[in-house]
Short mmCIF file of C-alpha atoms (C1' of nucleotides) in Angstrom, two decimals:
data_model
loop_
_atom_site.label_atom_id
_atom_site.label_comp_id
_atom_site.label_asym_id
_atom_site.label_seq_id
_atom_site.Cartn_x
_atom_site.Cartn_y
_atom_site.Cartn_z
CA MET V 1 120.36 93.64 112.38
CA THR V 2 120.61 90.33 114.23
CA ILE V 3 119.27 90.54 117.75
CA SER V 4 120.17 87.07 118.98
CA ALA V 5 121.45 83.72 117.77
CA PRO V 6 118.90 80.92 117.43
CA VAL V 7 120.95 78.16 119.01
CA THR V 8 119.09 77.71 122.27
CA ARG V 9 115.54 76.93 123.09
CA MET V 10 113.44 79.56 124.69
CA LYS V 11 110.08 79.94 126.25
CA SER V 12 107.57 80.76 123.56
CA GLY V 13 106.71 84.07 125.18
CA GLU V 14 110.28 85.30 125.23
CA ARG V 15 110.85 84.34 121.62
CA ARG V 16 107.64 86.06 120.64
CA GLU V 17 108.72 89.31 122.21
CA LEU V 18 112.14 89.03 120.60
CA ILE V 19 110.60 88.53 117.18
CA LEU V 20 108.12 91.35 117.75
CA GLU V 21 111.00 93.72 118.46
CA ALA V 22 112.92 92.62 115.41
CA ALA V 23 109.78 92.84 113.29
CA THR V 24 109.10 96.37 114.51
CA GLU V 25 112.48 97.42 113.22
CA VAL V 26 112.24 95.73 109.88
CA PHE V 27 108.65 96.75 109.18
CA ALA V 28 109.61 100.32 110.00
CA GLU V 29 112.41 100.19 107.49
CA THR V 30 110.72 98.54 104.54
CA GLY V 31 107.00 98.77 105.27
CA TYR V 32 104.38 96.07 105.57
CA VAL V 33 104.38 94.75 102.02
CA GLY V 34 108.06 95.45 101.45
CA THR V 35 109.12 93.33 104.39
CA THR V 36 109.42 89.59 104.00
CA THR V 37 109.00 87.10 106.78
CA ALA V 38 112.51 85.98 105.89
CA ASP V 39 113.85 89.48 106.61
CA ILE V 40 112.26 89.38 110.03
CA ALA V 41 113.47 85.86 110.69
CA ARG V 42 117.02 86.89 109.83
CA ALA V 43 116.80 89.93 112.09
CA ALA V 44 115.49 87.81 114.93
CA GLY V 45 117.92 84.98 114.34
CA VAL V 46 115.34 82.28 113.71
CA SER V 47 114.12 80.41 110.66
CA GLN V 48 111.52 81.90 108.36
CA PRO V 49 108.93 79.15 108.80
CA TYR V 50 109.19 79.54 112.54
CA VAL V 51 108.15 83.16 112.34
CA VAL V 52 105.08 82.13 110.40
CA ARG V 53 104.47 79.28 112.79
CA LEU V 54 104.47 81.57 115.82
CA PHE V 55 102.22 84.27 114.43
CA GLY V 56 100.11 82.41 111.91
CA THR V 57 100.48 84.86 109.07
CA LYS V 58 102.57 87.86 108.16
CA GLU V 59 99.47 90.00 108.45
CA GLN V 60 98.84 88.83 111.99
CA LEU V 61 102.45 89.51 112.90
CA PHE V 62 102.13 93.06 111.61
CA LEU V 63 98.92 93.53 113.58
CA ASP V 64 100.71 92.33 116.69
CA VAL V 65 103.57 94.73 116.03
CA ILE V 66 101.15 97.64 115.70
CA GLN V 67 99.25 96.63 118.80
CA ARG V 68 102.45 96.43 120.80
CA ALA V 69 103.60 99.81 119.52
CA LEU V 70 100.34 101.38 120.62
CA ASP V 71 100.56 99.77 124.03
CA VAL V 72 104.07 101.11 124.53
CA LEU V 73 103.09 104.57 123.35
CA LEU V 74 100.02 104.82 125.53
CA ALA V 75 101.95 103.54 128.51
CA ALA V 76 104.48 106.32 127.97
CA PHE V 77 101.67 108.86 127.77
CA ARG V 78 100.20 107.53 130.99
CA GLY V 79 103.56 107.81 132.64
CA ALA V 80 103.86 111.45 131.60
CA LEU V 81 100.34 112.10 132.78
CA ASP V 82 100.89 110.59 136.21
CA ASP V 83 104.17 112.39 136.74
CA ALA V 84 102.40 115.24 138.49
CA THR V 85 105.40 116.03 140.65
CA SER V 86 107.10 117.67 137.68
CA ASP V 87 106.84 121.42 137.20
CA VAL V 88 106.88 120.94 133.45
CA PRO V 89 103.44 121.67 131.96
CA LEU V 90 101.38 118.69 130.84
CA GLY V 91 101.50 119.50 127.13
CA LYS V 92 105.27 119.56 127.13
CA ARG V 93 105.49 116.38 129.19
CA MET V 94 103.29 114.58 126.71
CA ALA V 95 105.24 115.90 123.74
CA LEU V 96 108.44 114.73 125.32
CA ALA V 97 106.95 111.33 126.03
CA TYR V 98 106.13 111.10 122.34
CA VAL V 99 109.53 112.09 121.05
CA ASN V 100 111.16 109.80 123.59
CA GLN V 101 109.69 106.91 121.65
CA LEU V 102 112.24 107.66 118.96
CA ASN V 103 114.70 105.85 121.19
CA GLN V 104 112.83 102.67 120.51
CA HIS V 105 113.83 102.36 116.91
CA GLY V 106 110.97 101.77 114.52
CA LEU V 107 108.14 102.09 116.99
CA LEU V 108 106.54 105.26 115.62
CA LEU V 109 107.52 104.50 112.06
CA SER V 110 105.93 101.06 112.10
CA LEU V 111 102.72 102.79 113.16
CA MET V 112 103.10 105.21 110.28
CA HIS V 113 103.32 102.31 107.88
CA ALA V 114 99.97 101.12 109.17
CA PHE V 115 98.48 104.61 108.93
CA VAL V 116 99.16 104.72 105.23
CA LEU V 117 97.34 101.46 104.52
CA GLY V 118 93.86 102.55 105.50
CA ARG V 119 92.31 100.98 102.42
CA ASP V 120 93.42 97.51 103.47
CA PRO V 121 90.36 95.93 105.06
CA VAL V 122 92.17 94.34 108.00
CA ILE V 123 95.14 96.63 108.58
CA GLY V 124 93.09 99.71 107.84
CA ALA V 125 90.56 98.84 110.51
CA ALA V 126 93.33 98.26 113.05
CA ALA V 127 95.02 101.52 112.09
CA ARG V 128 91.86 103.54 112.53
CA ALA V 129 91.09 101.89 115.84
CA GLY V 130 94.59 102.59 117.07
CA PHE V 131 94.56 106.18 115.99
CA MET V 132 91.22 106.75 117.68
CA LYS V 133 92.51 105.14 120.84
CA VAL V 134 95.27 107.74 120.98
CA TYR V 135 92.79 110.48 120.19
CA ARG V 136 90.48 109.44 123.01
CA PHE V 137 93.34 109.18 125.43
CA LEU V 138 94.44 112.73 124.71
CA ARG V 139 90.93 114.05 124.98
CA ASP V 140 89.55 112.04 127.88
CA ASP V 141 92.51 111.05 130.01
CA ALA V 142 94.90 113.90 129.32
CA GLY V 143 92.04 116.37 129.18
CA PHE V 144 93.26 118.18 126.06
CA ASP V 145 90.71 120.44 124.43
CA PRO V 146 89.98 119.85 120.73
CA LEU V 147 92.48 122.38 119.45
CA GLU V 148 95.21 121.02 121.71
CA VAL V 149 94.54 117.50 120.48
CA GLN V 150 94.70 118.62 116.89
CA ASN V 151 97.96 120.48 117.36
CA PHE V 152 99.47 117.62 119.29
CA LEU V 153 98.54 115.07 116.65
CA ALA V 154 99.68 117.35 113.83
CA SER V 155 103.09 117.83 115.41
CA GLY V 156 103.31 114.11 115.94
CA MET V 157 102.54 113.35 112.33
CA LEU V 158 105.17 115.85 111.20
CA VAL V 159 107.71 114.13 113.41
CA ASN V 160 106.64 110.77 112.00
CA THR V 161 106.96 112.03 108.46
CA MET V 162 110.42 113.41 109.00
CA ILE V 163 111.46 110.13 110.50
CA GLY V 164 109.84 108.27 107.65
CA ILE V 165 111.62 110.43 105.12
CA ASP V 166 114.81 109.65 107.03
CA MET V 167 115.76 113.28 107.34
CA VAL V 168 117.77 112.81 110.47
CA GLU V 169 121.17 113.64 109.14
CA ASP V 170 122.35 116.70 107.33
CA TYR V 171 121.99 115.17 103.92
CA ASP V 172 124.65 116.67 101.70
CA GLY V 173 125.25 119.11 104.55
CA ASP V 174 122.24 121.01 103.25
CA PRO V 175 121.72 123.99 105.59
CA ASP V 176 118.02 124.07 104.71
CA VAL V 177 117.62 120.55 106.00
CA ARG V 178 119.36 121.50 109.21
CA GLU V 179 117.14 124.54 109.58
CA LEU V 180 114.00 122.47 109.08
CA MET V 181 115.17 119.89 111.58
CA GLU V 182 115.93 122.45 114.20
CA CYS V 183 112.65 124.18 113.64
CA ALA V 184 110.63 120.99 113.79
CA PHE V 185 112.47 119.38 116.68
CA PRO V 186 113.13 122.13 119.19
CA GLU V 187 115.02 120.58 122.05
CA LYS V 188 114.70 117.03 120.86
CA LEU V 189 117.08 117.19 117.94
CA ASP V 190 119.88 115.60 119.90
CA MET V 191 117.79 112.57 120.53
CA VAL V 192 117.06 112.13 116.87
CA ARG V 193 120.70 112.50 116.01
CA ALA V 194 121.67 109.93 118.59
CA LEU V 195 119.23 107.51 117.05
CA ALA V 196 120.67 108.07 113.61
CA SER V 197 124.25 107.47 114.56
CA GLN V 198 123.23 104.45 116.57
CA ARG V 199 121.62 103.03 113.48
CA GLU V 200 124.75 103.63 111.48
CA GLN V 201 126.76 101.67 114.00
CA GLU V 202 124.35 98.78 113.91
CA GLN V 203 124.78 98.59 110.17
CA ARG V 204 128.47 98.01 110.88
CA MET U 1 89.01 102.07 88.20
CA THR U 2 89.37 101.88 84.47
CA ILE U 3 90.12 105.25 82.98
CA SER U 4 89.98 104.32 79.32
CA ALA U 5 89.84 101.38 76.98
CA PRO U 6 93.07 100.42 75.19
CA VAL U 7 91.56 99.88 71.78
CA THR U 8 92.91 102.91 69.98
CA ARG U 9 96.37 104.17 69.36
CA MET U 10 97.43 107.31 71.07
CA LYS U 11 100.32 109.67 71.07
CA SER U 12 102.91 108.48 73.55
CA GLY U 13 102.60 111.63 75.62
CA GLU U 14 98.88 111.31 76.11
CA ARG U 15 99.11 107.67 77.07
CA ARG U 16 101.88 108.51 79.51
CA GLU U 17 99.76 111.10 81.26
CA LEU U 18 96.82 108.71 81.35
CA ILE U 19 98.93 106.02 82.94
CA LEU U 20 100.48 108.47 85.39
CA GLU U 21 97.02 109.43 86.60
CA ALA U 22 95.95 105.83 86.97
CA ALA U 23 99.20 104.98 88.73
CA THR U 24 98.73 107.87 91.16
CA GLU U 25 95.43 106.38 92.21
CA VAL U 26 96.63 102.83 92.56
CA PHE U 27 99.89 103.67 94.32
CA ALA U 28 97.90 105.80 96.76
CA GLU U 29 95.65 102.87 97.52
CA THR U 30 98.15 100.07 97.93
CA GLY U 31 101.52 101.77 98.30
CA TYR U 32 104.69 101.44 96.26
CA VAL U 33 105.57 97.84 97.00
CA GLY U 34 101.98 96.71 97.33
CA THR U 35 101.08 97.90 93.87
CA THR U 36 101.85 95.74 90.87
CA THR U 37 102.45 97.05 87.39
CA ALA U 38 99.54 94.83 86.38
CA ASP U 39 97.24 96.71 88.78
CA ILE U 40 98.23 99.96 87.14
CA ALA U 41 97.90 98.55 83.67
CA ARG U 42 94.39 97.36 84.46
CA ALA U 43 93.44 100.75 85.87
CA ALA U 44 94.81 102.48 82.79
CA GLY U 45 93.34 99.99 80.37
CA VAL U 46 96.59 98.87 78.80
CA SER U 47 98.71 95.75 79.00
CA GLN U 48 101.17 95.24 81.84
CA PRO U 49 104.29 95.01 79.67
CA TYR U 50 103.36 98.25 78.02
CA VAL U 51 103.41 100.07 81.32
CA VAL U 52 106.91 98.80 81.91
CA ARG U 53 107.88 99.63 78.36
CA LEU U 54 106.81 103.24 78.70
CA PHE U 55 108.45 103.93 82.05
CA GLY U 56 111.36 101.52 82.10
CA THR U 57 110.80 100.16 85.58
CA LYS U 58 108.16 100.23 88.27
CA GLU U 59 110.50 102.31 90.38
CA GLN U 60 110.88 104.91 87.65
CA LEU U 61 107.11 105.03 87.22
CA PHE U 62 106.70 105.71 90.93
CA LEU U 63 109.33 108.43 90.78
CA ASP U 64 107.47 110.02 87.88
CA VAL U 65 104.20 109.83 89.81
CA ILE U 66 105.80 111.56 92.79
CA GLN U 67 107.40 114.20 90.63
CA ARG U 68 104.12 114.94 88.91
CA ALA U 69 102.32 115.16 92.26
CA LEU U 70 104.85 117.68 93.52
CA ASP U 71 104.55 119.73 90.35
CA VAL U 72 100.78 119.86 90.68
CA LEU U 73 100.97 120.75 94.36
CA LEU U 74 103.51 123.53 93.90
CA ALA U 75 101.56 124.91 90.97
CA ALA U 76 98.50 125.11 93.21
CA PHE U 77 100.53 126.88 95.89
CA ARG U 78 101.83 129.34 93.32
CA GLY U 79 98.29 129.99 92.17
CA ALA U 80 97.18 130.76 95.72
CA LEU U 81 100.19 132.97 96.21
CA ASP U 82 99.58 134.99 93.08
CA ASP U 83 95.91 135.43 93.82
CA ALA U 84 96.59 138.70 95.59
CA THR U 85 93.21 140.13 94.70
CA SER U 86 91.57 137.96 97.33
CA ASP U 87 90.89 139.39 100.77
CA VAL U 88 91.54 135.98 102.30
CA PRO U 89 94.84 136.00 104.21
CA LEU U 90 97.75 134.18 102.61
CA GLY U 91 97.98 131.42 105.19
CA LYS U 92 94.38 130.46 104.67
CA ARG U 93 94.69 130.62 100.89
CA MET U 94 97.64 128.27 101.00
CA ALA U 95 95.88 125.88 103.35
CA LEU U 96 92.89 125.80 101.06
CA ALA U 97 95.11 125.19 98.07
CA TYR U 98 96.51 122.19 99.91
CA VAL U 99 93.21 120.69 100.90
CA ASN U 100 91.87 121.31 97.42
CA GLN U 101 94.32 118.69 96.21
CA LEU U 102 92.11 116.12 97.87
CA ASN U 103 89.92 116.47 94.80
CA GLN U 104 92.65 114.91 92.78
CA HIS U 105 92.32 111.46 94.17
CA GLY U 106 95.56 109.94 95.40
CA LEU U 107 97.80 112.91 94.83
CA LEU U 108 98.69 113.66 98.44
CA LEU U 109 98.48 110.05 99.50
CA SER U 110 100.90 108.89 96.84
CA LEU U 111 103.35 111.45 98.21
CA MET U 112 102.77 110.07 101.69
CA HIS U 113 103.69 106.62 100.46
CA ALA U 114 107.00 108.04 99.30
CA PHE U 115 107.52 109.86 102.59
CA VAL U 116 107.42 106.62 104.49
CA LEU U 117 110.13 104.97 102.39
CA GLY U 118 113.03 107.23 103.32
CA ARG U 119 115.36 104.30 103.84
CA ASP U 120 115.08 103.27 100.21
CA PRO U 121 118.16 104.69 98.49
CA VAL U 122 116.40 105.91 95.37
CA ILE U 123 112.87 106.69 96.55
CA GLY U 124 114.13 108.07 99.84
CA ALA U 125 116.36 110.58 98.09
CA ALA U 126 113.50 111.70 95.87
CA ALA U 127 111.16 111.99 98.85
CA ARG U 128 113.57 114.14 100.81
CA ALA U 129 114.27 116.35 97.83
CA GLY U 130 110.55 116.78 97.23
CA PHE U 131 109.79 117.58 100.83
CA MET U 132 112.56 120.15 100.93
CA LYS U 133 111.29 121.71 97.73
CA VAL U 134 107.95 122.33 99.43
CA TYR U 135 109.70 123.60 102.52
CA ARG U 136 111.75 126.10 100.53
CA PHE U 137 108.73 127.26 98.62
CA LEU U 138 106.85 128.03 101.80
CA ARG U 139 109.82 129.81 103.31
CA ASP U 140 111.23 131.67 100.31
CA ASP U 141 108.33 132.20 97.93
CA ALA U 142 105.41 132.34 100.32
CA GLY U 143 107.51 134.12 102.92
CA PHE U 144 106.34 132.05 105.87
CA ASP U 145 108.42 132.42 109.01
CA PRO U 146 109.84 129.22 110.54
CA LEU U 147 106.98 128.68 112.95
CA GLU U 148 104.40 129.22 110.23
CA VAL U 149 106.15 126.71 108.01
CA GLN U 150 106.24 124.18 110.79
CA ASN U 151 102.56 124.59 111.62
CA PHE U 152 101.60 124.46 107.99
CA LEU U 153 103.55 121.29 107.35
CA ALA U 154 102.30 119.69 110.56
CA SER U 155 98.68 120.34 109.64
CA GLY U 156 99.37 118.97 106.20
CA MET U 157 100.86 115.78 107.57
CA LEU U 158 97.85 115.32 109.85
CA VAL U 159 95.55 115.68 106.87
CA ASN U 160 97.68 113.20 104.94
CA THR U 161 97.57 110.74 107.80
CA MET U 162 93.83 110.91 108.15
CA ILE U 163 93.48 110.36 104.44
CA GLY U 164 95.94 107.50 104.62
CA ILE U 165 94.07 105.94 107.47
CA ASP U 166 90.94 106.33 105.34
CA MET U 167 89.02 108.06 108.09
CA VAL U 168 86.77 109.95 105.77
CA GLU U 169 83.52 108.31 106.66
CA ASP U 170 81.84 107.92 109.99
CA TYR U 171 83.12 104.44 110.56
CA ASP U 172 80.52 102.59 112.58
CA GLY U 173 78.90 105.98 113.02
CA ASP U 174 81.44 106.58 115.77
CA PRO U 175 80.80 110.09 117.12
CA ASP U 176 84.43 110.39 118.18
CA VAL U 177 85.55 109.90 114.62
CA ARG U 178 83.15 112.58 113.49
CA GLU U 179 84.43 114.91 116.19
CA LEU U 180 88.02 114.34 115.19
CA MET U 181 87.24 114.91 111.54
CA GLU U 182 85.42 118.13 112.22
CA CYS U 183 88.18 119.35 114.46
CA ALA U 184 90.93 118.50 112.02
CA PHE U 185 89.18 119.67 108.88
CA PRO U 186 87.47 122.94 109.79
CA GLU U 187 85.67 124.10 106.67
CA LYS U 188 87.09 121.47 104.38
CA LEU U 189 85.18 118.49 105.70
CA ASP U 190 82.64 118.64 102.92
CA MET U 191 85.34 118.29 100.35
CA VAL U 192 86.71 115.20 102.00
CA ARG U 193 83.28 113.68 102.22
CA ALA U 194 82.65 114.38 98.56
CA LEU U 195 85.86 112.58 97.72
CA ALA U 196 84.85 109.57 99.77
CA SER U 197 81.44 109.14 98.20
CA GLN U 198 82.94 109.67 94.77
CA ARG U 199 85.32 106.83 95.44
CA GLU U 200 82.47 104.59 96.52
CA GLN U 201 80.68 105.22 93.27
CA GLU U 202 83.76 104.43 91.25
CA GLN U 203 84.02 101.08 92.99
CA ARG U 204 80.52 100.36 91.60
"C1'" DG T 1 102.22 102.20 69.67
"C1'" DT T 2 100.58 98.09 71.75
"C1'" DC T 3 99.92 93.20 72.59
"C1'" DT T 4 100.81 87.97 73.86
"C1'" DA T 5 103.79 84.75 75.78
"C1'" DT T 6 106.98 83.64 78.97
"C1'" DA T 7 111.34 83.50 81.57
"C1'" DG T 8 113.41 84.16 85.99
"C1'" DG T 9 113.26 85.26 90.61
"C1'" DA T 10 111.11 85.89 94.93
"C1'" DT T 11 107.79 84.97 98.73
"C1'" DG T 12 104.22 83.14 102.08
"C1'" DA T 13 102.92 79.13 103.82
"C1'" DT T 14 102.82 73.91 104.69
"C1'" DA T 15 104.82 69.21 105.85
"C1'" DG T 16 107.30 66.83 108.55
"C1'" DA T 17 111.73 65.64 111.12
"C1'" DC T 18 114.38 66.33 115.44
"C1'" DG R 1 110.43 74.70 120.39
"C1'" DT R 2 112.78 74.95 116.13
"C1'" DC R 3 114.62 73.57 111.69
"C1'" DT R 4 115.03 71.90 106.55
"C1'" DA R 5 112.83 71.14 102.37
"C1'" DT R 6 109.63 72.39 99.23
"C1'" DC R 7 105.22 73.87 96.76
"C1'" DA R 8 102.35 77.18 94.62
"C1'" DT R 9 101.81 81.67 93.55
"C1'" DC R 10 102.78 85.94 92.00
"C1'" DC R 11 105.45 89.67 89.83
"C1'" DT R 12 108.88 92.41 87.05
"C1'" DA R 13 110.91 92.48 83.03
"C1'" DT R 14 112.21 90.76 78.26
"C1'" DA R 15 111.31 88.94 73.49
"C1'" DG R 16 109.15 89.40 69.69
"C1'" DA R 17 104.87 89.79 66.72
"C1'" DC R 18 101.38 92.94 64.68
#
DNA sequence: GTCTATAGGATGATAGAC
DNA sequence: GTCTATCATCCTATAGAC
């Protein structure tokens, strides 16, 4: 999925962000190890060595992708938290903020790919730190009690898994799949569907 | 983690099972792409080409590992279901059956590694089919209602994630980590801890 | 049933030009 | 800021012996 042509020069910061977005997508699709720097370069419309040049190593690039994903997610949570004008209860606002991230392509899924690599010394440490950051936010800033935090995280991980498993379409028109989707994604199913069809378009 | 020396000849079936167990462990640790057939061969105490010879391809070996993990898991669920003598309510028996799988090393984590590769045409299809098999079991055989199924699966995915993230020890003695663990794993924390220390021993 | 040797194909990273 | 060329490594799978 090419995001831009290389052609022109760009400020380093802009190009970085562009590559980070492309990398988020590709890492989400094929995982940390399964993604090559060449895949990312192609998606970003730059040369492979330039990707390495900008981020030092593939590992560092992945760490940057994860860090960015966490920043985006926590910013969304903060937004939901501060939106006190709404008459929607806090728990639902937060849940919606989470599912809204599905708009941003591989954001949650790239995190999931980090969460499954806990035994990697570097990535594992970053994954734990990131997960705990979310936990503390829910507990301290959002003021969730322990059970609320647990339920919130559990629902989130189920969403992540169903995204990871790519169960966003009615595979083979299976009614069981549809039932599970509708049960797991109450009002948010439309959003997931929109994402899926959007992805199909992008693949031409 | 060497499970056995190669040395002697063995019936093909035994050696297969031995390698499947070793592969479950190694795939859980480093994921599908991140695991080499040589890693598995070393863990099983056989030569790398022999692993390929027995299973055809690395992909097929992973599929077999996933299939075996699902069989074991569903058998455990069936056991909990049939254990009607117990005065423990069904939901709790099933939950315990799930967490008990943590004894068996990488069983749940290897599944998680499949669940994150939904975009892979072959592995993704197997992962979806496996997930749906569990879903149908909970709904049809265990008789869970939709909300129960959802909660059960969500809790399971949270457990999987915390295992994936390797948050089984008090990293840096962080009290928040301990709190999260105790909140997420009510009575089962001891089991997780036992697993962790067992792994440490195995790593010498 | 199991091994050694090795071919064939990536892939991450570096060097250096523009 | 960005590219082309290229090296060194690693990895799956095959061939073929014991």
